Amino acid sequence: MSRIAVFGPASELTEAIIDCLSRQDGQVVRVATAAVNPLAPANEDAIAAAFDGLGAITGLVCVTLDPRSTATGPLSWARWTEASRGIATIALLGLRHGGPLVQPGGAIVLVAAPGPSDPASEAAHGILLGLSRGASGGFAARGIRVNRVATDFTRNAADQAEAVAFLVSDAARFVTGADIGRGRQEER
Amino acid sequence: MASAATVVTGAAGGIGSAIAARLAGAGRRLVLIDRRPPELPAGADGISLACDIADPASVAAAFQHIGLRVQCIDGLVNVAGRNLTASIEDMQVADWHAMLDVNVGGMLAIADAVLPLMDTAANPVIVNMASVAGYMASADHPAYVATKAGVEGLSQGLSHLLGPRGIRVHTVAPGWVDTGFTHAATASLSAAEAEALLSRAANQHLLRRIARPDEIADVVLWLLSPKARYLHGTTLFVDGGLMRVH
């Protein structure tokens, strides 16, 4: 019986993933969306508390979001900070605090909600990809898979969610360190 | 007016200093940056200065100084990077952010600072140093893997932003290179263990040896040259075939 935690800020993608997983057998647990403010991801204690008492899970989905503000230039340090923390640090904290709850044979998926396409964001998406590749090594020792979904292959949130649901499912049991999607976001 | 200059970050390190030496040998004017002022190669024309690339105030101060001495920059080689040995569980968030800000954010900050000086360059090029490590699973160095994959993402974003301005952007991804950085990664091992590790690493490359820094530098020099004038937004693996066996 699967038990999958979905961690991340409120977004259309988060809801689509929960909806998609809920139509399958097993339990879906939403992890404290309110604790995950992408503009303040350094609030690690709140994130740790959100996972407290969750118990064993078979899957973990970390949804991240680039909280682009309009006040910053595309190459500014403020832009870099918000994109990198919103996408990469949230994912790291999800892995740190949710990862230990995933049981052997389970799976983790990192995914970034559709967002802007500028160098800071592209870099943060690259870090998310690299984090899934890098972390797949440590988690493999515990029999846990780690993969990434880039949402650029479709604009349909339900279809993006299907890719996430596939990677946490048993059908992807020999897939780890991989990614679906190319990573470049369409500017919208 | 003086000729255009090429900026190299991490110019005190193994790869950075080899690139500086090759550029000097090609008669290019240099702006060398590192945490401490790097040594200019013998006979080289240029300046050398200290800068923390992950500190916007330090970058601003450095480029205020550079702007007084240099009117045009035709090349940026972003080499500066650091390593972090820590599992996901043991990593401190402050250390993770330092990795992000030096290995990726610093490249973006230096590119931003250089751009106003690139407008008049005849052949403006940015080369960002990634690594084959950006493709590897690693229990001990996930932050290094993450940030090196991030460099490719940054280059992708910059290539879209700057291509229309005629600025070419490249990523170079070395495999193992014989530098202090590589040897520091084996510092916790005994001499015999380190030698065994480096020997195994050498045998993982199709060319059966790890790279010398000048072999990375030669590729960078070519990418900066007009001979590579239609190459843009690509990642060039300078890895002796390492990616072909993984």
XYZ file of C-alpha atoms in Angstrom:
434
model
C 0.000 0.000 0.000
C 1.532 3.296 -1.013
C 1.676 6.351 1.192
C 3.002 9.390 -0.607
C 3.813 12.782 0.901
C 3.562 15.870 -1.280
C 5.678 18.722 0.058
C 5.840 22.234 -1.317
C 4.191 25.612 -1.636
C 0.683 26.072 -2.939
C 0.631 25.978 -6.726
C -1.501 24.688 -9.556
C 1.039 21.921 -10.027
C 0.922 20.896 -6.344
C -2.848 20.526 -6.538
C -2.633 18.615 -9.825
C -0.112 16.177 -8.324
C -2.269 15.568 -5.246
C -5.296 15.106 -7.482
C -3.481 12.658 -9.751
C -2.043 10.592 -6.890
C -5.404 10.568 -5.098
C -6.988 8.750 -8.044
C -4.595 5.841 -7.477
C -4.590 3.229 -4.731
C -2.990 4.348 -1.526
C -2.835 7.393 0.660
C -1.679 10.889 -0.241
C -0.498 13.213 2.517
C -0.078 16.928 2.012
C 2.836 18.232 4.085
C 2.313 21.641 5.625
C 2.083 23.863 2.619
C 1.935 26.908 4.875
C 5.343 26.110 6.365
C 6.963 26.314 2.961
C 7.278 29.942 2.124
C 9.538 30.010 -0.921
C 10.649 33.499 0.009
C 11.853 32.300 3.424
C 13.164 28.788 2.828
C 15.776 29.234 5.518
C 12.981 28.610 8.007
C 14.197 25.054 8.393
C 12.645 24.455 11.810
C 9.134 24.979 10.418
C 9.854 22.557 7.610
C 11.263 19.975 10.026
C 8.163 20.381 12.201
C 5.915 19.854 9.174
C 7.395 16.389 8.666
C 7.268 15.588 12.408
C 4.918 12.748 13.210
C 4.298 11.933 9.562
C 5.624 8.397 9.977
C 6.750 6.039 7.248
C 6.063 6.936 3.626
C 6.658 5.091 0.378
C 7.048 8.183 -1.734
C 8.005 11.834 -1.399
C 7.256 14.545 -3.952
C 9.066 17.859 -3.404
C 7.383 20.644 -5.369
C 9.379 23.844 -5.689
C 8.482 27.255 -7.031
C 10.441 30.224 -8.303
C 8.784 33.160 -6.526
C 9.932 35.748 -9.059
C 9.330 39.284 -7.933
C 9.027 41.951 -10.576
C 11.281 44.407 -8.772
C 14.571 42.786 -9.703
C 16.627 42.770 -12.891
C 17.276 39.416 -14.639
C 20.910 39.248 -13.554
C 20.596 40.904 -10.159
C 21.755 39.236 -6.970
C 18.254 39.538 -5.500
C 16.885 37.626 -8.484
C 19.537 34.939 -8.057
C 18.791 34.594 -4.363
C 15.039 34.187 -4.744
C 15.274 31.745 -7.654
C 17.989 29.581 -6.107
C 16.406 29.438 -2.645
C 12.867 29.012 -3.951
C 13.787 26.101 -6.208
C 16.967 24.502 -4.914
C 16.953 25.101 -1.164
C 13.318 24.071 -0.767
C 14.170 20.816 -2.532
C 17.208 20.264 -0.315
C 15.122 20.798 2.821
C 12.420 18.458 1.547
C 15.075 15.796 0.950
C 16.664 16.348 4.358
C 13.510 16.167 6.414
C 11.248 14.008 4.257
C 13.925 11.727 2.818
C 14.618 9.832 6.059
C 10.912 8.880 6.280
C 10.910 7.178 2.874
C 11.048 3.403 3.250
C 13.417 1.160 1.280
C 11.900 0.491 -2.119
C 10.362 3.949 -2.100
C 10.908 6.902 -4.398
C 11.499 10.633 -4.306
C 10.629 13.074 -7.098
C 11.849 16.667 -7.305
C 9.803 18.965 -9.508
C 9.663 22.716 -10.116
C 6.367 24.394 -10.923
C 6.290 26.261 -14.250
C 7.809 29.684 -13.882
C 10.003 32.316 -15.449
C 12.826 31.617 -17.847
C 15.814 33.792 -17.109
C 19.411 32.874 -16.290
C 18.817 32.752 -12.522
C 15.822 30.482 -12.934
C 17.537 28.259 -15.504
C 20.489 27.930 -13.144
C 18.189 26.989 -10.260
C 16.462 24.363 -12.422
C 19.900 23.001 -13.263
C 20.741 22.790 -9.574
C 17.484 20.919 -8.955
C 18.425 18.454 -11.691
C 21.926 18.075 -10.259
C 20.527 17.632 -6.770
C 18.386 14.725 -7.934
C 21.348 13.176 -9.747
C 23.722 13.717 -6.842
C 21.274 12.608 -4.141
C 20.392 9.459 -6.085
C 23.766 8.091 -4.940
C 23.192 8.439 -1.200
C 19.554 7.329 -1.350
C 20.371 4.322 -3.550
C 22.273 2.862 -0.602
C 18.903 2.714 1.181
C 17.077 1.330 -1.855
C 15.349 4.618 -2.614
C 15.092 6.175 -6.073
C 15.458 9.923 -6.770
C 14.347 11.544 -10.041
C 13.396 14.949 -11.384
C 10.571 16.220 -13.553
C 10.995 19.404 -15.581
C 7.554 20.676 -16.454
C 8.521 22.162 -19.809
C 7.301 19.225 -21.916
C 3.686 20.386 -21.626
C 1.724 23.343 -20.280
C -0.953 21.043 -18.904
C -0.560 20.656 -15.111
C -2.469 17.355 -15.146
C 0.022 15.908 -17.637
C 2.953 17.239 -15.603
C 1.446 15.486 -12.574
C 1.202 12.208 -14.530
C 4.983 12.245 -15.035
C 5.498 12.754 -11.299
C 3.036 9.975 -10.454
C 4.835 7.628 -12.861
C 8.229 8.241 -11.275
C 6.975 7.539 -7.733
C 5.134 4.430 -8.936
C 6.450 0.879 -9.011
C 6.429 1.000 -12.812
C 9.550 3.184 -12.562
C 11.276 0.805 -10.114
C 14.507 0.709 -12.147
C 14.614 4.463 -12.860
C 16.844 6.606 -10.664
C 19.001 9.691 -11.202
C 16.929 10.418 -14.313
C 14.812 13.319 -15.440
C 11.754 13.854 -17.573
C 11.692 17.096 -19.529
C 14.481 19.286 -20.763
C 14.426 21.939 -18.061
C 13.950 25.128 -20.021
C 10.783 26.942 -19.055
C 8.730 28.859 -21.592
C 8.405 32.516 -20.770
C 4.784 33.342 -20.258
C 43.114 53.177 -25.823
C 44.275 49.838 -24.489
C 43.165 46.605 -26.101
C 40.284 44.471 -24.853
C 40.897 42.287 -21.832
C 39.790 38.810 -20.811
C 38.541 38.188 -17.268
C 39.391 34.918 -15.511
C 37.895 34.092 -12.097
C 39.464 31.472 -9.870
C 42.706 32.485 -11.546
C 44.854 31.356 -8.616
C 43.646 27.763 -8.922
C 44.966 24.927 -11.038
C 42.666 25.332 -14.039
C 42.327 29.125 -13.727
C 46.078 29.737 -13.626
C 46.607 27.421 -16.610
C 43.988 29.388 -18.560
C 45.635 32.687 -17.568
C 48.985 31.366 -18.766
C 47.564 30.251 -22.123
C 45.766 33.587 -22.617
C 48.940 35.496 -21.783
C 50.840 33.319 -24.250
C 48.297 34.276 -26.912
C 49.004 37.949 -26.190
C 45.702 38.652 -24.494
C 45.372 41.318 -21.849
C 44.229 39.825 -18.536
C 41.986 40.697 -15.615
C 42.633 37.978 -13.032
C 40.338 37.525 -10.049
C 40.465 35.261 -7.004
C 39.891 35.493 -3.276
C 43.497 36.691 -3.054
C 45.087 38.572 -5.967
C 46.388 35.885 -8.336
C 49.847 36.092 -9.814
C 50.003 37.453 -13.356
C 51.880 35.088 -15.694
C 55.418 36.288 -16.453
C 55.387 39.031 -19.051
C 51.577 39.268 -19.091
C 49.793 42.565 -19.559
C 46.892 43.123 -17.208
C 45.680 43.456 -13.659
C 45.066 41.107 -10.778
C 42.735 41.668 -7.884
C 40.961 40.068 -4.935
C 37.209 39.655 -5.072
C 34.601 37.513 -3.329
C 32.357 36.684 -6.261
C 29.528 35.654 -3.920
C 29.448 39.100 -2.315
C 27.702 41.720 -4.496
C 29.536 44.589 -2.728
C 32.898 42.950 -3.386
C 32.013 42.410 -7.067
C 30.876 46.034 -7.404
C 34.083 47.320 -5.823
C 36.243 45.099 -8.019
C 34.555 46.233 -11.220
C 34.693 49.873 -10.194
C 38.452 49.378 -10.064
C 38.536 47.351 -13.292
C 36.481 50.012 -15.096
C 39.204 52.563 -14.451
C 41.805 50.387 -16.152
C 39.884 48.503 -18.818
C 37.496 49.972 -21.400
C 36.509 46.761 -23.140
C 36.207 43.112 -22.119
C 35.997 40.517 -24.882
C 36.111 37.370 -22.802
C 34.944 36.069 -19.426
C 36.115 32.703 -18.148
C 34.202 31.772 -14.988
C 36.342 29.163 -13.262
C 36.016 29.957 -9.541
C 34.355 27.161 -7.627
C 34.527 25.282 -4.369
C 33.731 21.830 -3.085
C 31.750 20.548 -0.103
C 32.044 17.084 1.363
C 28.735 16.459 3.128
C 25.786 14.130 2.651
C 22.293 15.582 2.253
C 21.577 14.719 5.885
C 24.767 16.218 7.334
C 24.915 19.352 5.206
C 24.529 22.729 6.886
C 22.159 25.002 4.991
C 24.681 27.859 5.265
C 27.288 25.665 3.537
C 24.751 24.724 0.847
C 24.025 28.399 0.205
C 27.748 29.163 0.049
C 28.092 26.441 -2.598
C 25.172 27.870 -4.605
C 26.448 31.435 -4.334
C 30.076 30.756 -5.264
C 29.661 28.006 -7.857
C 26.637 29.418 -9.695
C 25.515 32.812 -8.325
C 29.071 34.159 -8.517
C 29.234 33.288 -12.222
C 25.993 35.157 -12.807
C 27.189 38.163 -10.772
C 30.469 38.411 -12.674
C 28.652 38.047 -16.010
C 26.344 40.893 -14.975
C 29.324 43.075 -14.042
C 31.189 42.299 -17.265
C 28.330 42.880 -19.712
C 28.511 46.706 -19.864
C 32.161 46.374 -20.884
C 31.414 43.784 -23.582
C 29.270 46.012 -25.781
C 32.172 47.234 -27.901
C 34.008 43.896 -28.071
C 34.510 42.413 -31.537
C 34.176 38.799 -30.401
C 32.573 38.679 -26.945
C 32.493 35.250 -25.303
C 31.598 33.837 -21.898
C 32.907 30.417 -20.855
C 31.561 28.824 -17.669
C 33.388 25.922 -16.044
C 31.068 23.038 -15.154
C 32.139 19.431 -14.597
C 31.360 15.894 -15.579
C 30.548 15.625 -11.869
C 27.299 17.447 -12.669
C 26.061 14.196 -14.183
C 27.129 11.806 -11.433
C 25.433 10.317 -8.404
C 27.391 11.131 -5.262
C 26.609 10.325 -1.638
C 29.462 12.526 -0.378
C 29.348 15.515 -2.743
C 25.709 16.103 -3.731
C 26.123 19.890 -3.461
C 29.017 19.829 -5.914
C 27.001 17.730 -8.355
C 24.005 20.048 -7.947
C 25.937 23.260 -8.488
C 27.884 21.944 -11.472
C 24.609 20.936 -13.122
C 23.447 24.432 -12.172
C 26.304 25.947 -14.181
C 24.900 24.298 -17.303
C 21.475 25.708 -16.516
C 22.988 29.149 -16.055
C 24.819 28.903 -19.372
C 21.587 27.839 -21.052
C 19.788 30.872 -19.631
C 22.646 33.225 -20.550
C 22.835 31.827 -24.070
C 19.180 32.740 -24.644
C 19.588 36.182 -23.075
C 22.905 37.123 -24.675
C 22.887 35.316 -28.030
C 20.745 38.040 -29.616
C 23.394 40.558 -28.480
C 26.101 38.608 -30.279
C 27.657 37.305 -27.078
C 28.508 33.619 -27.273
C 28.149 31.469 -24.154
C 29.836 28.121 -23.639
C 30.091 25.514 -20.917
C 33.222 23.435 -20.484
C 32.887 20.220 -18.484
C 36.184 18.609 -17.516
C 36.507 15.157 -16.014
C 39.270 14.615 -13.481
C 42.035 17.216 -13.729
C 45.421 17.074 -12.022
C 45.019 20.112 -9.738
C 45.168 21.018 -6.066
C 41.354 20.958 -6.079
C 41.365 17.301 -7.098
C 44.083 16.394 -4.610
C 42.241 18.225 -1.810
C 39.276 15.939 -2.494
C 41.507 12.977 -1.601
C 43.072 14.672 1.451
C 41.223 12.467 3.928
C 42.758 9.336 2.397
C 46.139 7.782 3.060
C 48.765 8.297 0.366
C 48.248 4.745 -0.874
C 44.471 5.090 -0.921
C 44.703 8.427 -2.749
C 47.031 6.927 -5.330
C 44.702 3.969 -5.817
C 41.726 6.312 -6.204
C 43.509 8.483 -8.771
C 44.658 5.387 -10.626
C 41.081 4.065 -10.746
C 39.901 7.491 -11.873
C 42.486 7.562 -14.652
C 41.313 4.178 -15.883
C 37.704 5.367 -16.027
C 38.688 7.773 -18.827
C 38.855 6.287 -22.312
C 42.231 7.991 -22.704
C 43.336 6.189 -19.509
C 44.653 9.267 -17.738
C 43.305 12.358 -16.034
C 43.706 15.767 -17.676
C 46.493 18.267 -17.238
C 45.184 21.801 -16.574
C 46.707 23.100 -19.823
C 44.511 20.638 -21.737
C 41.434 22.397 -20.361
C 43.034 25.779 -21.047
C 43.692 24.996 -24.718
C 40.002 24.241 -25.264
C 38.962 27.446 -23.491
C 41.382 29.467 -25.623
C 39.834 27.998 -28.777
C 36.275 28.712 -27.595
C 37.270 32.336 -26.938
C 38.741 32.671 -30.415
C 36.840 33.671 -33.564
C 37.486 30.131 -34.835
C 34.561 29.031 -32.648
C 32.388 31.941 -33.832
C 29.302 29.849 -34.620
C 29.430 27.708 -31.492
C 26.918 28.899 -28.932
C 25.058 27.495 -25.944
C 26.774 24.121 -26.002
C 28.546 22.048 -23.378
C 31.948 20.798 -24.422
C 33.196 17.784 -22.468
C 36.962 17.947 -22.081
C 37.097 14.656 -20.272
C 39.194 12.133 -22.167
C 35.996 10.240 -22.951
C 34.867 9.848 -19.326
C 31.232 10.585 -20.215
C 31.272 7.754 -22.746
C 31.858 5.120 -20.092
C 29.159 6.325 -17.700
